[in-house]
Amino acid sequence: MLTELLVAVAVLLLLLSSALPRAGRYGAAHAVDLAARETVMELQHIREHALGNGKRYGDRWIISLRSGGYTVLHNGAAVRERSYPKNVCVASYGGRQCYFEFDDKGKPLGKHMQIILRQKNAAYERKIIIAAQTGRIRIE
């Protein structure tokens, strides 16, 4: 009975030890997925403001994206600032700061239509794509 219990515990520990390195790898990919989802939610939030209020009322919402995170601006004042986890970076735009804004029909203003978030070691990435004609935001 004791021998069977020891063998069962040994097998369980062997299985757990083989799963731990994978969990760390997926944890880093999960950080990229989470950062992409949060960024998409903020983009959709400012798009909804643009659709509802429009620029005709002087209500202007912008996301200022930088290498380590983003800032949500309302009429030029910072409302929220979000930093990405240490192992997540913005791979698009060469580290330059860029801005995302929508018109009163929900279409993006400006030339930036894609955001690439990736791990620092470039092992995993997610693309956030904004459709130029409709303003639809999706993650690939």
JSON list of C-alpha atoms in Angstrom, two decimals:
[
{"chain": "A", "resi": 1, "resn": "MET", "atom": "CA", "xyz": [0.00, 0.00, 0.00]},
{"chain": "A", "resi": 2, "resn": "LEU", "atom": "CA", "xyz": [2.76, 2.46, 0.95]},
{"chain": "A", "resi": 3, "resn": "THR", "atom": "CA", "xyz": [4.81, 1.47, -2.08]},
{"chain": "A", "resi": 4, "resn": "GLU", "atom": "CA", "xyz": [1.87, 2.06, -4.41]},
{"chain": "A", "resi": 5, "resn": "LEU", "atom": "CA", "xyz": [1.29, 5.48, -2.87]},
{"chain": "A", "resi": 6, "resn": "LEU", "atom": "CA", "xyz": [4.96, 6.43, -3.30]},
{"chain": "A", "resi": 7, "resn": "VAL", "atom": "CA", "xyz": [4.91, 5.29, -6.94]},
{"chain": "A", "resi": 8, "resn": "ALA", "atom": "CA", "xyz": [1.73, 7.29, -7.60]},
{"chain": "A", "resi": 9, "resn": "VAL", "atom": "CA", "xyz": [3.25, 10.42, -6.02]},
{"chain": "A", "resi": 10, "resn": "ALA", "atom": "CA", "xyz": [6.47, 9.95, -8.01]},
{"chain": "A", "resi": 11, "resn": "VAL", "atom": "CA", "xyz": [4.53, 9.66, -11.28]},
{"chain": "A", "resi": 12, "resn": "LEU", "atom": "CA", "xyz": [2.46, 12.73, -10.39]},
{"chain": "A", "resi": 13, "resn": "LEU", "atom": "CA", "xyz": [5.60, 14.76, -9.62]},
{"chain": "A", "resi": 14, "resn": "LEU", "atom": "CA", "xyz": [7.19, 13.63, -12.88]},
{"chain": "A", "resi": 15, "resn": "LEU", "atom": "CA", "xyz": [4.15, 14.78, -14.86]},
{"chain": "A", "resi": 16, "resn": "LEU", "atom": "CA", "xyz": [4.02, 18.12, -13.04]},
{"chain": "A", "resi": 17, "resn": "SER", "atom": "CA", "xyz": [7.71, 18.79, -13.56]},
{"chain": "A", "resi": 18, "resn": "SER", "atom": "CA", "xyz": [7.37, 18.27, -17.31]},
{"chain": "A", "resi": 19, "resn": "ALA", "atom": "CA", "xyz": [4.42, 20.69, -17.45]},
{"chain": "A", "resi": 20, "resn": "LEU", "atom": "CA", "xyz": [6.05, 23.58, -15.58]},
{"chain": "A", "resi": 21, "resn": "PRO", "atom": "CA", "xyz": [8.35, 24.84, -18.38]},
{"chain": "A", "resi": 22, "resn": "ARG", "atom": "CA", "xyz": [5.39, 24.91, -20.76]},
{"chain": "A", "resi": 23, "resn": "ALA", "atom": "CA", "xyz": [3.33, 26.92, -18.30]},
{"chain": "A", "resi": 24, "resn": "GLY", "atom": "CA", "xyz": [6.01, 29.63, -18.24]},
{"chain": "A", "resi": 25, "resn": "ARG", "atom": "CA", "xyz": [6.11, 29.79, -22.02]},
{"chain": "A", "resi": 26, "resn": "TYR", "atom": "CA", "xyz": [2.35, 30.09, -22.29]},
{"chain": "A", "resi": 27, "resn": "GLY", "atom": "CA", "xyz": [2.32, 32.69, -19.52]},
{"chain": "A", "resi": 28, "resn": "ALA", "atom": "CA", "xyz": [4.46, 35.01, -21.64]},
{"chain": "A", "resi": 29, "resn": "ALA", "atom": "CA", "xyz": [2.17, 34.49, -24.64]},
{"chain": "A", "resi": 30, "resn": "HIS", "atom": "CA", "xyz": [-0.81, 35.14, -22.38]},
{"chain": "A", "resi": 31, "resn": "ALA", "atom": "CA", "xyz": [0.70, 38.53, -21.44]},
{"chain": "A", "resi": 32, "resn": "VAL", "atom": "CA", "xyz": [0.81, 39.49, -25.14]},
{"chain": "A", "resi": 33, "resn": "ASP", "atom": "CA", "xyz": [-2.79, 38.31, -25.64]},
{"chain": "A", "resi": 34, "resn": "LEU", "atom": "CA", "xyz": [-3.96, 40.24, -22.59]},
{"chain": "A", "resi": 35, "resn": "ALA", "atom": "CA", "xyz": [-2.17, 43.43, -23.69]},
{"chain": "A", "resi": 36, "resn": "ALA", "atom": "CA", "xyz": [-3.71, 43.10, -27.18]},
{"chain": "A", "resi": 37, "resn": "ARG", "atom": "CA", "xyz": [-7.23, 42.62, -25.76]},
{"chain": "A", "resi": 38, "resn": "GLU", "atom": "CA", "xyz": [-6.87, 45.61, -23.44]},
{"chain": "A", "resi": 39, "resn": "THR", "atom": "CA", "xyz": [-5.61, 47.80, -26.28]},
{"chain": "A", "resi": 40, "resn": "VAL", "atom": "CA", "xyz": [-8.53, 46.71, -28.50]},
{"chain": "A", "resi": 41, "resn": "MET", "atom": "CA", "xyz": [-10.99, 47.51, -25.71]},
{"chain": "A", "resi": 42, "resn": "GLU", "atom": "CA", "xyz": [-9.55, 51.03, -25.39]},
{"chain": "A", "resi": 43, "resn": "LEU", "atom": "CA", "xyz": [-9.68, 51.52, -29.17]},
{"chain": "A", "resi": 44, "resn": "GLN", "atom": "CA", "xyz": [-13.31, 50.39, -29.23]},
{"chain": "A", "resi": 45, "resn": "HIS", "atom": "CA", "xyz": [-14.05, 52.68, -26.30]},
{"chain": "A", "resi": 46, "resn": "ILE", "atom": "CA", "xyz": [-12.75, 55.80, -28.06]},
{"chain": "A", "resi": 47, "resn": "ARG", "atom": "CA", "xyz": [-14.47, 54.69, -31.29]},
{"chain": "A", "resi": 48, "resn": "GLU", "atom": "CA", "xyz": [-17.80, 54.49, -29.44]},
{"chain": "A", "resi": 49, "resn": "HIS", "atom": "CA", "xyz": [-17.22, 57.99, -28.04]},
{"chain": "A", "resi": 50, "resn": "ALA", "atom": "CA", "xyz": [-16.56, 59.27, -31.57]},
{"chain": "A", "resi": 51, "resn": "LEU", "atom": "CA", "xyz": [-19.71, 57.58, -32.89]},
{"chain": "A", "resi": 52, "resn": "GLY", "atom": "CA", "xyz": [-21.87, 58.89, -30.07]},
{"chain": "A", "resi": 53, "resn": "ASN", "atom": "CA", "xyz": [-20.53, 62.40, -29.63]},
{"chain": "A", "resi": 54, "resn": "GLY", "atom": "CA", "xyz": [-18.54, 63.12, -32.74]},
{"chain": "A", "resi": 55, "resn": "LYS", "atom": "CA", "xyz": [-16.09, 65.93, -33.20]},
{"chain": "A", "resi": 56, "resn": "ARG", "atom": "CA", "xyz": [-18.83, 68.48, -33.83]},
{"chain": "A", "resi": 57, "resn": "TYR", "atom": "CA", "xyz": [-19.26, 68.88, -30.07]},
{"chain": "A", "resi": 58, "resn": "GLY", "atom": "CA", "xyz": [-15.54, 69.35, -29.49]},
{"chain": "A", "resi": 59, "resn": "ASP", "atom": "CA", "xyz": [-15.30, 65.97, -27.77]},
{"chain": "A", "resi": 60, "resn": "ARG", "atom": "CA", "xyz": [-12.02, 64.43, -28.91]},
{"chain": "A", "resi": 61, "resn": "TRP", "atom": "CA", "xyz": [-10.66, 61.08, -27.71]},
{"chain": "A", "resi": 62, "resn": "ILE", "atom": "CA", "xyz": [-7.21, 59.84, -28.79]},
{"chain": "A", "resi": 63, "resn": "ILE", "atom": "CA", "xyz": [-4.98, 56.91, -27.93]},
{"chain": "A", "resi": 64, "resn": "SER", "atom": "CA", "xyz": [-1.30, 57.79, -27.89]},
{"chain": "A", "resi": 65, "resn": "LEU", "atom": "CA", "xyz": [0.68, 54.58, -28.42]},
{"chain": "A", "resi": 66, "resn": "ARG", "atom": "CA", "xyz": [4.34, 54.29, -27.45]},
{"chain": "A", "resi": 67, "resn": "SER", "atom": "CA", "xyz": [6.77, 51.40, -27.17]},
{"chain": "A", "resi": 68, "resn": "GLY", "atom": "CA", "xyz": [5.95, 50.49, -23.56]},
{"chain": "A", "resi": 69, "resn": "GLY", "atom": "CA", "xyz": [2.21, 51.20, -23.43]},
{"chain": "A", "resi": 70, "resn": "TYR", "atom": "CA", "xyz": [-0.43, 53.78, -24.28]},
{"chain": "A", "resi": 71, "resn": "THR", "atom": "CA", "xyz": [-2.21, 56.85, -22.94]},
{"chain": "A", "resi": 72, "resn": "VAL", "atom": "CA", "xyz": [-5.88, 57.70, -23.47]},
{"chain": "A", "resi": 73, "resn": "LEU", "atom": "CA", "xyz": [-6.35, 61.44, -24.05]},
{"chain": "A", "resi": 74, "resn": "HIS", "atom": "CA", "xyz": [-9.62, 63.36, -23.80]},
{"chain": "A", "resi": 75, "resn": "ASN", "atom": "CA", "xyz": [-9.41, 66.83, -25.34]},
{"chain": "A", "resi": 76, "resn": "GLY", "atom": "CA", "xyz": [-5.64, 66.76, -24.85]},
{"chain": "A", "resi": 77, "resn": "ALA", "atom": "CA", "xyz": [-5.67, 65.75, -21.17]},
{"chain": "A", "resi": 78, "resn": "ALA", "atom": "CA", "xyz": [-4.47, 62.30, -20.10]},
{"chain": "A", "resi": 79, "resn": "VAL", "atom": "CA", "xyz": [-7.34, 60.21, -18.73]},
{"chain": "A", "resi": 80, "resn": "ARG", "atom": "CA", "xyz": [-5.70, 56.77, -18.44]},
{"chain": "A", "resi": 81, "resn": "GLU", "atom": "CA", "xyz": [-2.18, 55.53, -18.85]},
{"chain": "A", "resi": 82, "resn": "ARG", "atom": "CA", "xyz": [-1.36, 51.86, -19.29]},
{"chain": "A", "resi": 83, "resn": "SER", "atom": "CA", "xyz": [2.06, 50.26, -19.34]},
{"chain": "A", "resi": 84, "resn": "TYR", "atom": "CA", "xyz": [2.53, 46.88, -20.97]},
{"chain": "A", "resi": 85, "resn": "PRO", "atom": "CA", "xyz": [4.23, 44.06, -19.03]},
{"chain": "A", "resi": 86, "resn": "LYS", "atom": "CA", "xyz": [8.03, 44.06, -19.18]},
{"chain": "A", "resi": 87, "resn": "ASN", "atom": "CA", "xyz": [8.19, 41.23, -21.71]},
{"chain": "A", "resi": 88, "resn": "VAL", "atom": "CA", "xyz": [5.66, 42.88, -24.12]},
{"chain": "A", "resi": 89, "resn": "CYS", "atom": "CA", "xyz": [6.58, 45.62, -26.58]},
{"chain": "A", "resi": 90, "resn": "VAL", "atom": "CA", "xyz": [5.06, 47.42, -29.57]},
{"chain": "A", "resi": 91, "resn": "ALA", "atom": "CA", "xyz": [6.91, 46.18, -32.64]},
{"chain": "A", "resi": 92, "resn": "SER", "atom": "CA", "xyz": [5.26, 48.47, -35.19]},
{"chain": "A", "resi": 93, "resn": "TYR", "atom": "CA", "xyz": [6.27, 52.07, -35.97]},
{"chain": "A", "resi": 94, "resn": "GLY", "atom": "CA", "xyz": [9.93, 51.63, -35.01]},
{"chain": "A", "resi": 95, "resn": "GLY", "atom": "CA", "xyz": [9.44, 52.75, -31.42]},
{"chain": "A", "resi": 96, "resn": "ARG", "atom": "CA", "xyz": [7.96, 56.09, -32.49]},
{"chain": "A", "resi": 97, "resn": "GLN", "atom": "CA", "xyz": [4.89, 57.44, -30.78]},
{"chain": "A", "resi": 98, "resn": "CYS", "atom": "CA", "xyz": [1.70, 57.30, -32.86]},
{"chain": "A", "resi": 99, "resn": "TYR", "atom": "CA", "xyz": [-1.91, 58.36, -32.37]},
{"chain": "A", "resi": 100, "resn": "PHE", "atom": "CA", "xyz": [-5.23, 56.66, -33.05]},
{"chain": "A", "resi": 101, "resn": "GLU", "atom": "CA", "xyz": [-8.46, 58.62, -33.43]},
{"chain": "A", "resi": 102, "resn": "PHE", "atom": "CA", "xyz": [-11.87, 58.02, -35.06]},
{"chain": "A", "resi": 103, "resn": "ASP", "atom": "CA", "xyz": [-14.32, 60.32, -36.87]},
{"chain": "A", "resi": 104, "resn": "ASP", "atom": "CA", "xyz": [-18.05, 60.61, -36.14]},
{"chain": "A", "resi": 105, "resn": "LYS", "atom": "CA", "xyz": [-18.77, 57.66, -38.46]},
{"chain": "A", "resi": 106, "resn": "GLY", "atom": "CA", "xyz": [-16.35, 55.39, -36.58]},
{"chain": "A", "resi": 107, "resn": "LYS", "atom": "CA", "xyz": [-13.69, 55.41, -39.29]},
{"chain": "A", "resi": 108, "resn": "PRO", "atom": "CA", "xyz": [-10.07, 55.84, -38.25]},
{"chain": "A", "resi": 109, "resn": "LEU", "atom": "CA", "xyz": [-8.36, 59.18, -38.84]},
{"chain": "A", "resi": 110, "resn": "GLY", "atom": "CA", "xyz": [-4.71, 59.20, -39.82]},
{"chain": "A", "resi": 111, "resn": "LYS", "atom": "CA", "xyz": [-2.55, 56.65, -41.55]},
{"chain": "A", "resi": 112, "resn": "HIS", "atom": "CA", "xyz": [-1.97, 54.12, -38.75]},
{"chain": "A", "resi": 113, "resn": "MET", "atom": "CA", "xyz": [-4.13, 51.02, -39.17]},
{"chain": "A", "resi": 114, "resn": "GLN", "atom": "CA", "xyz": [-2.11, 48.27, -37.49]},
{"chain": "A", "resi": 115, "resn": "ILE", "atom": "CA", "xyz": [-0.47, 47.65, -34.12]},
{"chain": "A", "resi": 116, "resn": "ILE", "atom": "CA", "xyz": [1.89, 44.73, -33.56]},
{"chain": "A", "resi": 117, "resn": "LEU", "atom": "CA", "xyz": [2.43, 43.60, -29.97]},
{"chain": "A", "resi": 118, "resn": "ARG", "atom": "CA", "xyz": [5.06, 40.94, -29.35]},
{"chain": "A", "resi": 119, "resn": "GLN", "atom": "CA", "xyz": [7.28, 39.38, -26.76]},
{"chain": "A", "resi": 120, "resn": "LYS", "atom": "CA", "xyz": [10.69, 41.01, -26.38]},
{"chain": "A", "resi": 121, "resn": "ASN", "atom": "CA", "xyz": [12.32, 37.85, -27.76]},
{"chain": "A", "resi": 122, "resn": "ALA", "atom": "CA", "xyz": [9.93, 37.95, -30.80]},
{"chain": "A", "resi": 123, "resn": "ALA", "atom": "CA", "xyz": [8.69, 34.42, -30.11]},
{"chain": "A", "resi": 124, "resn": "TYR", "atom": "CA", "xyz": [5.00, 35.37, -30.10]},
{"chain": "A", "resi": 125, "resn": "GLU", "atom": "CA", "xyz": [3.05, 38.31, -31.48]},
{"chain": "A", "resi": 126, "resn": "ARG", "atom": "CA", "xyz": [-0.47, 39.61, -32.02]},
{"chain": "A", "resi": 127, "resn": "LYS", "atom": "CA", "xyz": [-1.61, 42.10, -34.66]},
{"chain": "A", "resi": 128, "resn": "ILE", "atom": "CA", "xyz": [-4.39, 44.60, -34.02]},
{"chain": "A", "resi": 129, "resn": "ILE", "atom": "CA", "xyz": [-5.86, 45.67, -37.35]},
{"chain": "A", "resi": 130, "resn": "ILE", "atom": "CA", "xyz": [-8.25, 48.59, -37.87]},
{"chain": "A", "resi": 131, "resn": "ALA", "atom": "CA", "xyz": [-10.24, 48.45, -41.12]},
{"chain": "A", "resi": 132, "resn": "ALA", "atom": "CA", "xyz": [-9.87, 51.76, -42.97]},
{"chain": "A", "resi": 133, "resn": "GLN", "atom": "CA", "xyz": [-13.35, 51.73, -44.54]},
{"chain": "A", "resi": 134, "resn": "THR", "atom": "CA", "xyz": [-15.44, 50.57, -41.58]},
{"chain": "A", "resi": 135, "resn": "GLY", "atom": "CA", "xyz": [-13.34, 51.12, -38.47]},
{"chain": "A", "resi": 136, "resn": "ARG", "atom": "CA", "xyz": [-13.75, 47.48, -37.45]},
{"chain": "A", "resi": 137, "resn": "ILE", "atom": "CA", "xyz": [-11.05, 46.44, -34.98]},
{"chain": "A", "resi": 138, "resn": "ARG", "atom": "CA", "xyz": [-9.80, 42.85, -34.91]},
{"chain": "A", "resi": 139, "resn": "ILE", "atom": "CA", "xyz": [-6.93, 40.80, -33.49]},
{"chain": "A", "resi": 140, "resn": "GLU", "atom": "CA", "xyz": [-4.94, 38.32, -35.59]}
]
